């Protein structure tokens, strides 16, 4: 049975990350190569509220002496942020919240990662995938070629709620994008 209206999305999207320059998979293909699913169980590890993609901007209105209202507007900056929280404190997810360094195994204690991030900020690529707003049983995906984890995760370790890692990925300008409108990436919507 079709899930119409398709344009009303009521479903979490999954987030994949890679630190390489892996090609983005086709919208119907399974991510392979260096793409890693965020959350041991993907969207089942996401906090309610899902993945938020914020498109912000700063507009400056130009006013002239002869008018009380603006006669022109210029955009002086724009940003794109991707936010979500994972209820998953496994070491392989925790590393993405900090420096991204791979865990090391210490025979006497188990796996470990360092808790400092140091000077270098790790760049990643993000793939955010979920149902298409155009058809049933096909995908839509955001492809973000350059981002950094800019958030400040603060897992609350208590008996009153799940401990989460808050991610906040800042999109960086992809200056060699094929089109000016794709400098923060692109959204692909399958329609069949």
mmCIF file of C-alpha atoms in Angstrom:
data_model
loop_
_atom_site.group_PDB
_atom_site.id
_atom_site.type_symbol
_atom_site.label_atom_id
_atom_site.label_comp_id
_atom_site.label_asym_id
_atom_site.label_seq_id
_atom_site.Cartn_x
_atom_site.Cartn_y
_atom_site.Cartn_z
ATOM 1 C CA UNK A 1 0.000 0.000 0.000
ATOM 2 C CA UNK A 2 1.496 3.387 -0.972
ATOM 3 C CA UNK A 3 2.571 5.677 1.810
ATOM 4 C CA UNK A 4 0.987 8.834 0.370
ATOM 5 C CA UNK A 5 1.317 11.753 0.622
ATOM 6 C CA UNK A 6 5.002 11.083 -0.035
ATOM 7 C CA UNK A 7 6.084 14.680 0.582
ATOM 8 C CA UNK A 8 5.132 14.396 4.267
ATOM 9 C CA UNK A 9 8.147 12.639 5.751
ATOM 10 C CA UNK A 10 7.633 11.014 9.145
ATOM 11 C CA UNK A 11 10.731 8.871 9.417
ATOM 12 C CA UNK A 12 14.261 9.166 10.766
ATOM 13 C CA UNK A 13 17.162 9.418 8.348
ATOM 14 C CA UNK A 14 20.431 7.543 8.812
ATOM 15 C CA UNK A 15 23.822 9.235 8.825
ATOM 16 C CA UNK A 16 26.958 7.764 7.262
ATOM 17 C CA UNK A 17 30.447 9.227 7.640
ATOM 18 C CA UNK A 18 33.763 8.778 5.892
ATOM 19 C CA UNK A 19 37.131 10.423 6.416
ATOM 20 C CA UNK A 20 38.373 9.683 2.928
ATOM 21 C CA UNK A 21 37.322 11.051 -0.410
ATOM 22 C CA UNK A 22 34.944 8.178 -1.088
ATOM 23 C CA UNK A 23 32.470 8.636 -3.912
ATOM 24 C CA UNK A 24 28.899 9.143 -2.793
ATOM 25 C CA UNK A 25 26.837 6.035 -3.528
ATOM 26 C CA UNK A 26 23.942 6.152 -5.971
ATOM 27 C CA UNK A 27 20.700 6.945 -4.185
ATOM 28 C CA UNK A 28 19.546 3.302 -4.470
ATOM 29 C CA UNK A 29 22.908 1.688 -3.680
ATOM 30 C CA UNK A 30 24.186 0.485 -0.311
ATOM 31 C CA UNK A 31 27.040 2.666 0.988
ATOM 32 C CA UNK A 32 30.308 0.717 0.714
ATOM 33 C CA UNK A 33 34.021 1.416 0.912
ATOM 34 C CA UNK A 34 34.912 3.833 3.702
ATOM 35 C CA UNK A 35 31.305 4.797 4.554
ATOM 36 C CA UNK A 36 30.463 3.985 8.195
ATOM 37 C CA UNK A 37 26.968 4.073 9.697
ATOM 38 C CA UNK A 38 26.665 6.458 12.651
ATOM 39 C CA UNK A 39 25.255 4.507 15.590
ATOM 40 C CA UNK A 40 25.904 0.811 16.104
ATOM 41 C CA UNK A 41 22.280 0.243 15.077
ATOM 42 C CA UNK A 42 21.922 3.304 12.854
ATOM 43 C CA UNK A 43 18.737 5.311 13.369
ATOM 44 C CA UNK A 44 17.751 2.987 16.228
ATOM 45 C CA UNK A 45 20.516 4.693 18.253
ATOM 46 C CA UNK A 46 19.319 8.243 17.495
ATOM 47 C CA UNK A 47 17.616 10.309 20.156
ATOM 48 C CA UNK A 48 14.084 11.438 19.391
ATOM 49 C CA UNK A 49 14.200 14.568 17.315
ATOM 50 C CA UNK A 50 16.151 12.855 14.533
ATOM 51 C CA UNK A 51 18.644 14.568 12.270
ATOM 52 C CA UNK A 52 18.294 18.341 11.989
ATOM 53 C CA UNK A 53 19.798 20.125 8.979
ATOM 54 C CA UNK A 54 19.908 23.868 9.549
ATOM 55 C CA UNK A 55 20.374 26.298 6.665
ATOM 56 C CA UNK A 56 21.123 29.700 8.220
ATOM 57 C CA UNK A 57 22.067 33.003 6.639
ATOM 58 C CA UNK A 58 22.806 36.630 7.405
ATOM 59 C CA UNK A 59 21.004 39.171 5.255
ATOM 60 C CA UNK A 60 21.818 42.874 5.232
ATOM 61 C CA UNK A 61 19.039 45.178 4.030
ATOM 62 C CA UNK A 62 20.134 48.223 2.005
ATOM 63 C CA UNK A 63 18.126 51.362 2.711
ATOM 64 C CA UNK A 64 18.232 54.666 0.886
ATOM 65 C CA UNK A 65 17.370 58.193 1.999
ATOM 66 C CA UNK A 66 14.301 58.248 -0.228
ATOM 67 C CA UNK A 67 12.653 55.092 1.227
ATOM 68 C CA UNK A 68 11.760 53.789 4.660
ATOM 69 C CA UNK A 69 11.898 50.169 3.620
ATOM 70 C CA UNK A 70 14.818 48.188 2.231
ATOM 71 C CA UNK A 71 15.379 48.524 -1.515
ATOM 72 C CA UNK A 72 17.811 45.656 -1.806
ATOM 73 C CA UNK A 73 19.155 42.810 0.314
ATOM 74 C CA UNK A 74 22.570 41.229 0.204
ATOM 75 C CA UNK A 75 23.622 37.948 1.806
ATOM 76 C CA UNK A 76 26.843 38.329 3.757
ATOM 77 C CA UNK A 77 27.152 34.794 5.119
ATOM 78 C CA UNK A 78 25.478 31.414 5.162
ATOM 79 C CA UNK A 79 25.985 28.261 7.190
ATOM 80 C CA UNK A 80 24.761 24.692 7.183
ATOM 81 C CA UNK A 81 24.768 22.589 10.343
ATOM 82 C CA UNK A 82 23.821 18.935 10.825
ATOM 83 C CA UNK A 83 22.755 18.000 14.368
ATOM 84 C CA UNK A 84 21.735 14.734 15.996
ATOM 85 C CA UNK A 85 22.306 12.828 19.217
ATOM 86 C CA UNK A 86 23.311 9.187 19.423
ATOM 87 C CA UNK A 87 22.405 7.054 22.400
ATOM 88 C CA UNK A 88 25.501 5.000 21.766
ATOM 89 C CA UNK A 89 28.636 5.368 23.886
ATOM 90 C CA UNK A 90 30.504 2.573 22.150
ATOM 91 C CA UNK A 91 34.113 3.527 21.559
ATOM 92 C CA UNK A 92 33.670 3.352 17.774
ATOM 93 C CA UNK A 93 30.983 6.046 17.949
ATOM 94 C CA UNK A 94 32.631 8.116 20.700
ATOM 95 C CA UNK A 95 35.727 8.567 18.510
ATOM 96 C CA UNK A 96 33.635 10.476 15.919
ATOM 97 C CA UNK A 97 32.595 12.964 18.602
ATOM 98 C CA UNK A 98 36.225 13.767 19.415
ATOM 99 C CA UNK A 99 39.340 13.541 17.232
ATOM 100 C CA UNK A 100 38.259 10.586 15.115
ATOM 101 C CA UNK A 101 41.364 8.615 16.062
ATOM 102 C CA UNK A 102 40.906 4.877 15.800
ATOM 103 C CA UNK A 103 40.740 3.004 19.112
ATOM 104 C CA UNK A 104 43.838 1.126 20.192
ATOM 105 C CA UNK A 105 43.736 -2.180 22.006
ATOM 106 C CA UNK A 106 45.677 -2.490 25.238
ATOM 107 C CA UNK A 107 45.994 -6.121 26.327
ATOM 108 C CA UNK A 108 45.447 -5.462 30.033
ATOM 109 C CA UNK A 109 42.525 -3.011 29.750
ATOM 110 C CA UNK A 110 40.747 -3.320 26.380
ATOM 111 C CA UNK A 111 40.114 -0.669 23.729
ATOM 112 C CA UNK A 112 40.870 2.991 24.345
ATOM 113 C CA UNK A 113 40.808 6.428 22.712
ATOM 114 C CA UNK A 114 42.249 9.724 23.852
ATOM 115 C CA UNK A 115 39.833 12.367 25.119
ATOM 116 C CA UNK A 116 41.612 15.465 23.775
ATOM 117 C CA UNK A 117 41.165 16.738 20.239
ATOM 118 C CA UNK A 118 44.423 18.704 19.746
ATOM 119 C CA UNK A 119 44.996 21.350 17.067
ATOM 120 C CA UNK A 120 44.043 19.496 13.918
ATOM 121 C CA UNK A 121 40.349 19.428 13.055
ATOM 122 C CA UNK A 122 39.349 16.319 11.138
ATOM 123 C CA UNK A 123 37.354 16.796 7.954
ATOM 124 C CA UNK A 124 34.702 14.255 7.001
ATOM 125 C CA UNK A 125 32.087 13.618 4.345
ATOM 126 C CA UNK A 126 28.470 12.996 5.376
ATOM 127 C CA UNK A 127 25.716 11.013 3.685
ATOM 128 C CA UNK A 128 22.258 11.426 5.214
ATOM 129 C CA UNK A 129 19.672 9.036 3.808
ATOM 130 C CA UNK A 130 15.986 8.364 4.288
ATOM 131 C CA UNK A 131 12.681 8.050 2.424
ATOM 132 C CA UNK A 132 12.013 10.094 -0.697
ATOM 133 C CA UNK A 133 9.335 12.798 -0.650
ATOM 134 C CA UNK A 134 8.499 11.882 -4.267
ATOM 135 C CA UNK A 135 7.697 8.148 -4.292
ATOM 136 C CA UNK A 136 7.241 5.076 -2.130
ATOM 137 C CA UNK A 137 10.083 2.645 -1.300
ATOM 138 C CA UNK A 138 12.898 4.817 -2.715
ATOM 139 C CA UNK A 139 15.472 7.069 -1.054
ATOM 140 C CA UNK A 140 16.439 10.679 -0.764
ATOM 141 C CA UNK A 141 19.935 11.597 0.366
ATOM 142 C CA UNK A 142 21.937 14.618 1.372
ATOM 143 C CA UNK A 143 25.538 14.489 0.181
ATOM 144 C CA UNK A 144 27.860 16.778 2.135
ATOM 145 C CA UNK A 145 31.439 16.665 0.791
ATOM 146 C CA UNK A 146 33.138 18.688 3.564
ATOM 147 C CA UNK A 147 32.217 18.932 7.244
ATOM 148 C CA UNK A 148 33.804 19.057 10.688
ATOM 149 C CA UNK A 149 32.421 17.912 14.037
ATOM 150 C CA UNK A 150 32.006 21.303 15.727
ATOM 151 C CA UNK A 151 29.823 20.235 18.655
ATOM 152 C CA UNK A 152 30.681 19.857 22.298
ATOM 153 C CA UNK A 153 29.321 16.471 23.361
ATOM 154 C CA UNK A 154 28.434 16.275 27.037
ATOM 155 C CA UNK A 155 27.146 12.784 27.851
ATOM 156 C CA UNK A 156 25.251 12.778 31.147
ATOM 157 C CA UNK A 157 26.124 9.573 32.964
ATOM 158 C CA UNK A 158 23.238 8.990 35.350
ATOM 159 C CA UNK A 159 20.512 6.549 36.293
ATOM 160 C CA UNK A 160 17.714 8.838 35.086
ATOM 161 C CA UNK A 161 18.194 8.735 31.328
ATOM 162 C CA UNK A 162 20.179 7.446 28.398
ATOM 163 C CA UNK A 163 23.639 8.928 27.911
ATOM 164 C CA UNK A 164 24.014 10.518 24.500
ATOM 165 C CA UNK A 165 26.676 11.986 22.258
ATOM 166 C CA UNK A 166 25.481 15.234 20.667
ATOM 167 C CA UNK A 167 26.936 15.735 17.196
ATOM 168 C CA UNK A 168 27.004 19.063 15.403
ATOM 169 C CA UNK A 169 28.646 18.955 11.998
ATOM 170 C CA UNK A 170 29.535 22.297 10.409
ATOM 171 C CA UNK A 171 29.536 22.195 6.624
ATOM 172 C CA UNK A 172 32.573 23.718 4.944
ATOM 173 C CA UNK A 173 32.528 25.391 1.540
ATOM 174 C CA UNK A 174 33.389 22.904 -1.218
ATOM 175 C CA UNK A 175 35.130 25.453 -3.438
ATOM 176 C CA UNK A 176 35.599 23.060 -6.371
ATOM 177 C CA UNK A 177 31.921 22.053 -6.559
ATOM 178 C CA UNK A 178 30.566 21.719 -10.087
ATOM 179 C CA UNK A 179 27.902 24.375 -9.408
ATOM 180 C CA UNK A 180 27.813 27.354 -7.016
ATOM 181 C CA UNK A 181 24.570 26.065 -5.502
ATOM 182 C CA UNK A 182 26.314 22.808 -4.500
ATOM 183 C CA UNK A 183 29.118 24.278 -2.409
ATOM 184 C CA UNK A 184 27.513 22.829 0.759
ATOM 185 C CA UNK A 185 26.630 19.603 -1.028
ATOM 186 C CA UNK A 186 23.400 18.492 -2.621
ATOM 187 C CA UNK A 187 20.068 16.799 -1.986
ATOM 188 C CA UNK A 188 19.062 13.961 -4.320
ATOM 189 C CA UNK A 189 15.455 12.780 -4.369
ATOM 190 C CA UNK A 190 14.594 9.542 -6.159
ATOM 191 C CA UNK A 191 11.219 9.721 -7.873
ATOM 192 C CA UNK A 192 10.774 6.089 -8.903
#
